[in-house]
PDB file of C-alpha atoms in Angstrom:
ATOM      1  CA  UNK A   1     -32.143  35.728  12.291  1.00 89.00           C
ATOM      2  CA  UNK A   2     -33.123  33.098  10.462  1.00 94.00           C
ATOM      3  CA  UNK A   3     -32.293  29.288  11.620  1.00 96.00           C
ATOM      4  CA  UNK A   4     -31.904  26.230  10.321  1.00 97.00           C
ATOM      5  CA  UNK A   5     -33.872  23.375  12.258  1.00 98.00           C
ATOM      6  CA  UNK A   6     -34.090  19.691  12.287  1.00 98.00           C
ATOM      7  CA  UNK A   7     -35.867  17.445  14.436  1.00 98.00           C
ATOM      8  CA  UNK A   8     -36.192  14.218  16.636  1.00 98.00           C
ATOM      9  CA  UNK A   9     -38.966  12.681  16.673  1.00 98.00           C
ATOM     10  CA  UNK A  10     -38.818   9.663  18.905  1.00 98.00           C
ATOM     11  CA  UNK A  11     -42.551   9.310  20.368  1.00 97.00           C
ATOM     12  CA  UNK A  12     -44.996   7.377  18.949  1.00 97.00           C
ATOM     13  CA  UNK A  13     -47.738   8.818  16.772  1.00 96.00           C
ATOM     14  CA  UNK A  14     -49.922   7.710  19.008  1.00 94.00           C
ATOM     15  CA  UNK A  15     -50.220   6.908  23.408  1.00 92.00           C
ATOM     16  CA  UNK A  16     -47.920   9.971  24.315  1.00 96.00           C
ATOM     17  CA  UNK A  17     -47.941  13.943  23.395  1.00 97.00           C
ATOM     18  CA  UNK A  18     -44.582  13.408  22.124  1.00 98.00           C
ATOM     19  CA  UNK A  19     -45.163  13.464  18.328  1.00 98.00           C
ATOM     20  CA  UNK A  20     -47.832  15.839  18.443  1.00 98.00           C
ATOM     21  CA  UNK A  21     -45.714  18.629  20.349  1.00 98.00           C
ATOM     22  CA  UNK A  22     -43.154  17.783  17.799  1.00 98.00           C
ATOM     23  CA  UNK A  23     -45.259  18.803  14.685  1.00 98.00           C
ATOM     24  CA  UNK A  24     -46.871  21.934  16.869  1.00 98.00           C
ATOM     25  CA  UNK A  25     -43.345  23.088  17.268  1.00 98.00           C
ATOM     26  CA  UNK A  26     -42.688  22.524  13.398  1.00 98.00           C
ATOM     27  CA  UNK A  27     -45.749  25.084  12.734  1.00 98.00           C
ATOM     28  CA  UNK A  28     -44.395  27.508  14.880  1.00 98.00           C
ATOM     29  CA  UNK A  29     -41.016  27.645  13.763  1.00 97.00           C
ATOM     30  CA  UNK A  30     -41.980  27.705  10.475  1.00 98.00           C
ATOM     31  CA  UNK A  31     -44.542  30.769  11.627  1.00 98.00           C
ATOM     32  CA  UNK A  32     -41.602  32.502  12.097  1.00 97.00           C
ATOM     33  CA  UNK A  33     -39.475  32.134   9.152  1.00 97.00           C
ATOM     34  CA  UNK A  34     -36.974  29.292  10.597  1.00 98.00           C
ATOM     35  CA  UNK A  35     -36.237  26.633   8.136  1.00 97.00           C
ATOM     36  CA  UNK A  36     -36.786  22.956   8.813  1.00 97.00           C
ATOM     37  CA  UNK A  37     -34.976  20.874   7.095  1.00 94.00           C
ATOM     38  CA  UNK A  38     -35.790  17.170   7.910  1.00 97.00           C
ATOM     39  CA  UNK A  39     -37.566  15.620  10.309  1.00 98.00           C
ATOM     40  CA  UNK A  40     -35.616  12.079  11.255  1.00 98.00           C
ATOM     41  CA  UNK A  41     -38.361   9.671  13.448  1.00 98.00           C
ATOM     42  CA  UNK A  42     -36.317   7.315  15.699  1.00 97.00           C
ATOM     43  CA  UNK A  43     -36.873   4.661  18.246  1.00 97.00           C
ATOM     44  CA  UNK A  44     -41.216   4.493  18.795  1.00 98.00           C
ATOM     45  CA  UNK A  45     -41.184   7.841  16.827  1.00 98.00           C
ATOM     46  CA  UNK A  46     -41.082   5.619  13.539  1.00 98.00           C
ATOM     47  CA  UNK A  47     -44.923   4.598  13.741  1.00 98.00           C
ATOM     48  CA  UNK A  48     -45.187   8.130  12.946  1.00 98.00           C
ATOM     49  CA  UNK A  49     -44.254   6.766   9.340  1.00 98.00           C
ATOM     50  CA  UNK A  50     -47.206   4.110   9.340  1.00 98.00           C
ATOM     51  CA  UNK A  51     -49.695   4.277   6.515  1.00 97.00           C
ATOM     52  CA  UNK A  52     -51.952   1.882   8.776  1.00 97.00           C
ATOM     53  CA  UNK A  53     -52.541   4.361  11.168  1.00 95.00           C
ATOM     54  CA  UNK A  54     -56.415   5.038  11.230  1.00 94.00           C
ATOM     55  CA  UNK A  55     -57.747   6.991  13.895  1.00 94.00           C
ATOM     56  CA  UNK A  56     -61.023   7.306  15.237  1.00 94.00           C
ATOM     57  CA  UNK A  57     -63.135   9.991  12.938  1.00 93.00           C
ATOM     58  CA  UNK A  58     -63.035  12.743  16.196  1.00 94.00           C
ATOM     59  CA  UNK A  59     -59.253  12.514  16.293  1.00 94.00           C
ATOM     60  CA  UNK A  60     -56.150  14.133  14.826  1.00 96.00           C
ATOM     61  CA  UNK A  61     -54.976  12.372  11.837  1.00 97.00           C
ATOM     62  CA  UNK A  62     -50.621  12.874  12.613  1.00 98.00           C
ATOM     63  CA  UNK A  63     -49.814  10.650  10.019  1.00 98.00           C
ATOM     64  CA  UNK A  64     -51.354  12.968   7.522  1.00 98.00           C
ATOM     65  CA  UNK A  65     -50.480  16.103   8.960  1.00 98.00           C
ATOM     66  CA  UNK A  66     -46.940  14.752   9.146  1.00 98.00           C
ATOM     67  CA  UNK A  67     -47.310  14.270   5.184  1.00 98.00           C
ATOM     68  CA  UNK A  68     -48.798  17.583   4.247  1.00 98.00           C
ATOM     69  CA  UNK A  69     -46.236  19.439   6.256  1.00 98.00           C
ATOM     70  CA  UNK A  70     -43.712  17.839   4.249  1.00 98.00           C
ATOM     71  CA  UNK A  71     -45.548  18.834   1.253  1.00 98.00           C
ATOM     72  CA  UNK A  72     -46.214  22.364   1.694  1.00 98.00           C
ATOM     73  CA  UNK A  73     -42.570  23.180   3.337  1.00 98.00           C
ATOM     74  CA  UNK A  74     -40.787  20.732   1.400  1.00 97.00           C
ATOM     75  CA  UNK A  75     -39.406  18.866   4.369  1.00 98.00           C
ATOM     76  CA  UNK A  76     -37.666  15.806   4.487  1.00 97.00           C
ATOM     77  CA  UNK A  77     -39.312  12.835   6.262  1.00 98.00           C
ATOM     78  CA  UNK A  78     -37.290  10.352   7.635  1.00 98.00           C
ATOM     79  CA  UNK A  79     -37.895   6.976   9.579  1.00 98.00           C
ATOM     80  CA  UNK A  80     -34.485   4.961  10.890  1.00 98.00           C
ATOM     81  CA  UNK A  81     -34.445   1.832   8.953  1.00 97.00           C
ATOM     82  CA  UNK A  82     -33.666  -0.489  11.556  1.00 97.00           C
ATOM     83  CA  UNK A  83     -35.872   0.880  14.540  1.00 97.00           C
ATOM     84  CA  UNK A  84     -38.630   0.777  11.758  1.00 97.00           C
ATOM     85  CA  UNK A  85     -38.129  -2.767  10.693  1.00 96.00           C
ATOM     86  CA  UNK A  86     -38.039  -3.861  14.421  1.00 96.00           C
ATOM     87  CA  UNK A  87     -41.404  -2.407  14.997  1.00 97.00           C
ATOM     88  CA  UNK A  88     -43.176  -3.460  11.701  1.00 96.00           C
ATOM     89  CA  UNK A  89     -43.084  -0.700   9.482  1.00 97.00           C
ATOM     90  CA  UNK A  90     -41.372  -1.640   6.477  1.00 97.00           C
ATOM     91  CA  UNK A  91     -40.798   0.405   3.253  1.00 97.00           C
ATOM     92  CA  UNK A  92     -40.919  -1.229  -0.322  1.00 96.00           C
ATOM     93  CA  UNK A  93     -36.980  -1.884  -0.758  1.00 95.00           C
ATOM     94  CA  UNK A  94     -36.981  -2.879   2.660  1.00 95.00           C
ATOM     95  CA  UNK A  95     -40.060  -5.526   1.900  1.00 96.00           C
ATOM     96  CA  UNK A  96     -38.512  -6.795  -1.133  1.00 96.00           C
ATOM     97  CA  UNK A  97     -34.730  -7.175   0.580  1.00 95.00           C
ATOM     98  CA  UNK A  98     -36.529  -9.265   3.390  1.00 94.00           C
ATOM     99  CA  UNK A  99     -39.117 -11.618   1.043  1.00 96.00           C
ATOM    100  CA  UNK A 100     -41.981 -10.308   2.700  1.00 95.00           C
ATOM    101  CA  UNK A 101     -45.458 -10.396   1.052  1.00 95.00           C
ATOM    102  CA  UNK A 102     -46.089  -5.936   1.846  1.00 96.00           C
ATOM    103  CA  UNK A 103     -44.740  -2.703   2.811  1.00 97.00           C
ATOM    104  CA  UNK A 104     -46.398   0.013   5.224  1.00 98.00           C
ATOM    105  CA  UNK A 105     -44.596   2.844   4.928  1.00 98.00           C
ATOM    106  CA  UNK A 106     -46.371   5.982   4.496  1.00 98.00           C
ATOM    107  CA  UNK A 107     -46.294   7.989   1.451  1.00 98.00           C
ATOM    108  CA  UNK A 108     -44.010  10.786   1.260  1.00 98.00           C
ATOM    109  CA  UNK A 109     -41.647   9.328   4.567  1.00 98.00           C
ATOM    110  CA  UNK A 110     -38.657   7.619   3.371  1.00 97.00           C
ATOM    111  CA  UNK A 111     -36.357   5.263   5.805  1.00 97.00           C
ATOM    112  CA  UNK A 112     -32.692   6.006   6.625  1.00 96.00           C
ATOM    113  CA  UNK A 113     -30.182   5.317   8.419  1.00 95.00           C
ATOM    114  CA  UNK A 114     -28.567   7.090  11.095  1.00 93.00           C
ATOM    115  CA  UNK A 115     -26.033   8.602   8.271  1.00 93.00           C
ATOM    116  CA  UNK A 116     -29.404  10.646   7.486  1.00 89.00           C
ATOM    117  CA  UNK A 117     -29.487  12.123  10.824  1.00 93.00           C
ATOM    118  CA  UNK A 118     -25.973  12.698  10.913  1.00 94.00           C
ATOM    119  CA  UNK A 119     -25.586  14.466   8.249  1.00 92.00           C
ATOM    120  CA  UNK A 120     -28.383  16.776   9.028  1.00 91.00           C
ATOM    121  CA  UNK A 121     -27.044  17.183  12.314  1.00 93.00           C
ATOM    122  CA  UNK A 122     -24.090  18.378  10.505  1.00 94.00           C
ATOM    123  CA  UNK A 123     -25.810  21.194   8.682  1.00 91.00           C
ATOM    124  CA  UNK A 124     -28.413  22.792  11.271  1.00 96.00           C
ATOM    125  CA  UNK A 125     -28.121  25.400  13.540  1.00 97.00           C
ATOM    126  CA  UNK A 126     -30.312  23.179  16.054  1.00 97.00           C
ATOM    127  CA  UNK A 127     -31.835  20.274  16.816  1.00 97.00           C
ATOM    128  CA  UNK A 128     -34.578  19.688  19.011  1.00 97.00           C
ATOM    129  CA  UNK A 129     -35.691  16.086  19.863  1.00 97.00           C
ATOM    130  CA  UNK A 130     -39.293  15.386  20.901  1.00 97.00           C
TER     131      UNK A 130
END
């Protein structure tokens, strides 16, 4: 049986395993034919959607793997508007709304509000938050 998944991600990219069990997960799911949908980052989770993450050369890059997972599985990455905003990542609407000089937000992630999540909620079989 085949299910339809979205996730929570509300640790930050980096400082906690959160975010990284969260995309682990993702691979295995989709390893065994379950569908994930979108993947809504919330409260700290939204540094997830950074593009001025760089870590050191010997670690994971999240941020990237984040974006090539949405790639390959075509899923939707989504930060929360306002809990992104709050902790300085902005997207380009976002930048131009508020008058400020640059936006951060990583390619492919796209900021929401908590309609997004909702209506995902609405349509999957489960949700897991991380």
């Amino acid at each position: 049986m085949t299910l339809n998944y979205v996730l929570v991600v509300t640790g930050p990219v980096y400082g906690t395993q959160a975010a990284r069990s969260a995309y682990q997960f993702a691979l295995a799911l989709l390893a065994q034919g379950h569908q994930l949908s979108r993947i809504f980052f919330y409260q700290e989770g939204v540094q997830n959607g950074s593009a001025l993450t760089v870590p050191a050369s010997d670690e994971f890059d999240l941020v990237a793997a984040w974006q090539q997972l949405s790639i390959t599985h075509s899923i939707e990455l989504q930060t929360c508007v306002a809990a992104a905003l709050r902790r300085g990542v902005v997207g380009k609407q976002e930048a131009a709304q508020n008058m400020l000089s640059a936006d951060n937000l990583a390619t492919g992630f796209e900021q929401a509000g908590l309609g997004g999540l909702a209506e995902a909620m609405l349509t999957a079989d489960r949700i897991i938050q991380f």
